[in-house]
Amino acid sequence: QTIPTGTTEVRFEWTPGFGAGSSAMIPVIANEATTEIKVSYPMPGSYNITATAYDDAVELATNSLGVRIAGTTLTIDPPGMTDGKLLVPYTFNFFVDDIPASTSDVIFTWSFGVGQPGVGSSGDVTSGTNRTASASSIQIYDSNGAYGLVVDVRDATTNAILALNSVTVFVGPTKERTHTLGSCNVWTASQAGGEGVTVDSWNISAVPQDVVFDVSYEAYSIPDKFLVDYPIDNVVLDSGWRGSSGNDGSPLYPGGISGDGDNDVYNAFLRLSFNSFRVTVIGPDPTTAW
């Protein structure tokens, strides 16, 4: 993309495919502007880096790059669910890739948090450089609520766990609310909530660029999970299940309890060119409050 004549600096914004993005103002030299970023990935898997260049508020160009970090990974599709319907059969697919060369067969095990746990074999592992296997299961829910789906994949010979993953399935309506944030240097609170999935969408068009956002939450003793997306569908904060450790092991909280119910997260994300962020709170227990 040609930089317009007279432009003295370009603003780069990027998201690394996990966590918060960032930005930088880069001077234009000989009609070019160049920068580089260094990213350390927290775990194996596939990531998508997206970068955009701006001249003031005008988008000049955008591009993305897929990155694959080696290591055995287990993917659940769909990756959780909200607004699920009663008595509807839902198919969940399990995929594992980058299986160690020493493993010739794998076994998937899973629990939906309701009914009997499942076990399934994928047969032989596919050959090639990216050794893969897959399985699937169908689940029908007969009552509203939140359910934890926990899946692992094991070496069929040694029973060693190669990878595991978990998602939350919520059957019933999602509560959606909207807010506007127009000031800095003060805490602005959303309404409290309880059982179910609550989605708060925040309009931040009045907030200057490069403002840093802090997030504070309180789950009390009954665990809840807090997710923050910025931009939408890019998770910058996943609190895990927060609440009393006495709930660890409950099928309502797949993956276990991550910590106490209250926490302040400073520098959660930086204000870029996107004008909204989203907070999703998942409360599986009917008696929860946050």
mmCIF file of N, CA and C in Angstrom, residues 41 47 52 59-60 68 74-75 79 84 93-94 102-103 113 133 135 145 158 176 200 230 237 242 268:
data_model
loop_
_atom_site.group_PDB
_atom_site.id
_atom_site.type_symbol
_atom_site.label_atom_id
_atom_site.label_comp_id
_atom_site.label_asym_id
_atom_site.label_seq_id
_atom_site.Cartn_x
_atom_site.Cartn_y
_atom_site.Cartn_z
ATOM 1 N N TYR A 41 4.566 -17.366 22.548
ATOM 2 C CA TYR A 41 3.284 -18.048 22.612
ATOM 3 C C TYR A 41 3.216 -18.934 23.843
ATOM 4 N N TYR A 47 -2.409 -19.864 15.783
ATOM 5 C CA TYR A 47 -2.690 -18.476 16.119
ATOM 6 C C TYR A 47 -2.729 -17.651 14.840
ATOM 7 N N THR A 52 -2.646 -3.811 11.217
ATOM 8 C CA THR A 52 -3.274 -2.779 10.399
ATOM 9 C C THR A 52 -2.460 -1.500 10.522
ATOM 10 N N GLU A 59 -7.563 3.906 7.399
ATOM 11 C CA GLU A 59 -6.873 2.631 7.276
ATOM 12 C C GLU A 59 -6.139 2.567 5.944
ATOM 13 N N LEU A 60 -4.837 2.300 6.007
ATOM 14 C CA LEU A 60 -4.027 2.194 4.797
ATOM 15 C C LEU A 60 -3.945 0.761 4.289
ATOM 16 N N ARG A 68 1.737 -21.545 13.538
ATOM 17 C CA ARG A 68 1.511 -22.834 14.175
ATOM 18 C C ARG A 68 2.656 -23.126 15.138
ATOM 19 N N LEU A 74 -5.536 -30.390 21.479
ATOM 20 C CA LEU A 74 -6.876 -30.970 21.372
ATOM 21 C C LEU A 74 -7.869 -29.831 21.200
ATOM 22 N N THR A 75 -8.667 -29.902 20.138
ATOM 23 C CA THR A 75 -9.652 -28.870 19.823
ATOM 24 C C THR A 75 -11.051 -29.452 19.922
ATOM 25 N N PRO A 79 -16.539 -24.665 20.122
ATOM 26 C CA PRO A 79 -15.762 -24.392 21.340
ATOM 27 C C PRO A 79 -16.638 -23.834 22.454
ATOM 28 N N GLY A 84 -28.251 -22.630 23.995
ATOM 29 C CA GLY A 84 -28.628 -23.973 23.582
ATOM 30 C C GLY A 84 -30.107 -24.247 23.809
ATOM 31 N N ASN A 93 -17.352 -32.296 18.040
ATOM 32 C CA ASN A 93 -16.246 -32.961 17.371
ATOM 33 C C ASN A 93 -14.947 -32.685 18.124
ATOM 34 N N PHE A 94 -14.135 -33.715 18.257
ATOM 35 C CA PHE A 94 -12.861 -33.616 18.960
ATOM 36 C C PHE A 94 -11.730 -33.916 17.973
ATOM 37 N N SER A 102 5.706 -41.759 18.665
ATOM 38 C CA SER A 102 5.696 -43.032 19.394
ATOM 39 C C SER A 102 4.278 -43.569 19.620
ATOM 40 N N THR A 103 3.258 -42.779 19.324
ATOM 41 C CA THR A 103 1.871 -43.186 19.551
ATOM 42 C C THR A 103 1.241 -43.620 18.230
ATOM 43 N N GLY A 113 -20.818 -33.538 31.830
ATOM 44 C CA GLY A 113 -21.343 -32.990 33.060
ATOM 45 C C GLY A 113 -22.760 -33.431 33.348
ATOM 46 N N ALA A 133 -5.919 -37.188 14.706
ATOM 47 C CA ALA A 133 -6.979 -38.147 14.973
ATOM 48 C C ALA A 133 -8.211 -37.354 15.380
ATOM 49 N N ALA A 135 -12.645 -37.703 16.858
ATOM 50 C CA ALA A 135 -13.800 -38.458 17.336
ATOM 51 C C ALA A 135 -14.933 -37.458 17.513
ATOM 52 N N GLY A 145 -29.527 -24.876 31.923
ATOM 53 C CA GLY A 145 -28.423 -24.778 32.866
ATOM 54 C C GLY A 145 -27.088 -24.767 32.158
ATOM 55 N N THR A 158 -0.349 -46.896 26.492
ATOM 56 C CA THR A 158 0.161 -46.543 27.820
ATOM 57 C C THR A 158 -0.869 -45.863 28.704
ATOM 58 N N GLU A 176 -28.365 -10.080 27.571
ATOM 59 C CA GLU A 176 -27.509 -9.117 26.878
ATOM 60 C C GLU A 176 -27.823 -7.702 27.354
ATOM 61 N N ASP A 200 -22.192 -8.230 28.449
ATOM 62 C CA ASP A 200 -22.202 -6.770 28.526
ATOM 63 C C ASP A 200 -21.348 -6.216 27.396
ATOM 64 N N TYR A 230 -11.522 -7.980 23.189
ATOM 65 C CA TYR A 230 -11.214 -6.715 22.517
ATOM 66 C C TYR A 230 -10.063 -6.938 21.537
ATOM 67 N N LEU A 237 -8.840 -11.444 28.220
ATOM 68 C CA LEU A 237 -8.861 -11.887 29.613
ATOM 69 C C LEU A 237 -9.805 -13.072 29.743
ATOM 70 N N ARG A 242 -13.562 -18.651 38.988
ATOM 71 C CA ARG A 242 -13.105 -17.958 40.182
ATOM 72 C C ARG A 242 -14.137 -18.111 41.293
ATOM 73 N N ALA A 268 -5.207 -4.646 31.335
ATOM 74 C CA ALA A 268 -5.843 -5.781 30.656
ATOM 75 C C ALA A 268 -5.777 -5.644 29.146
#
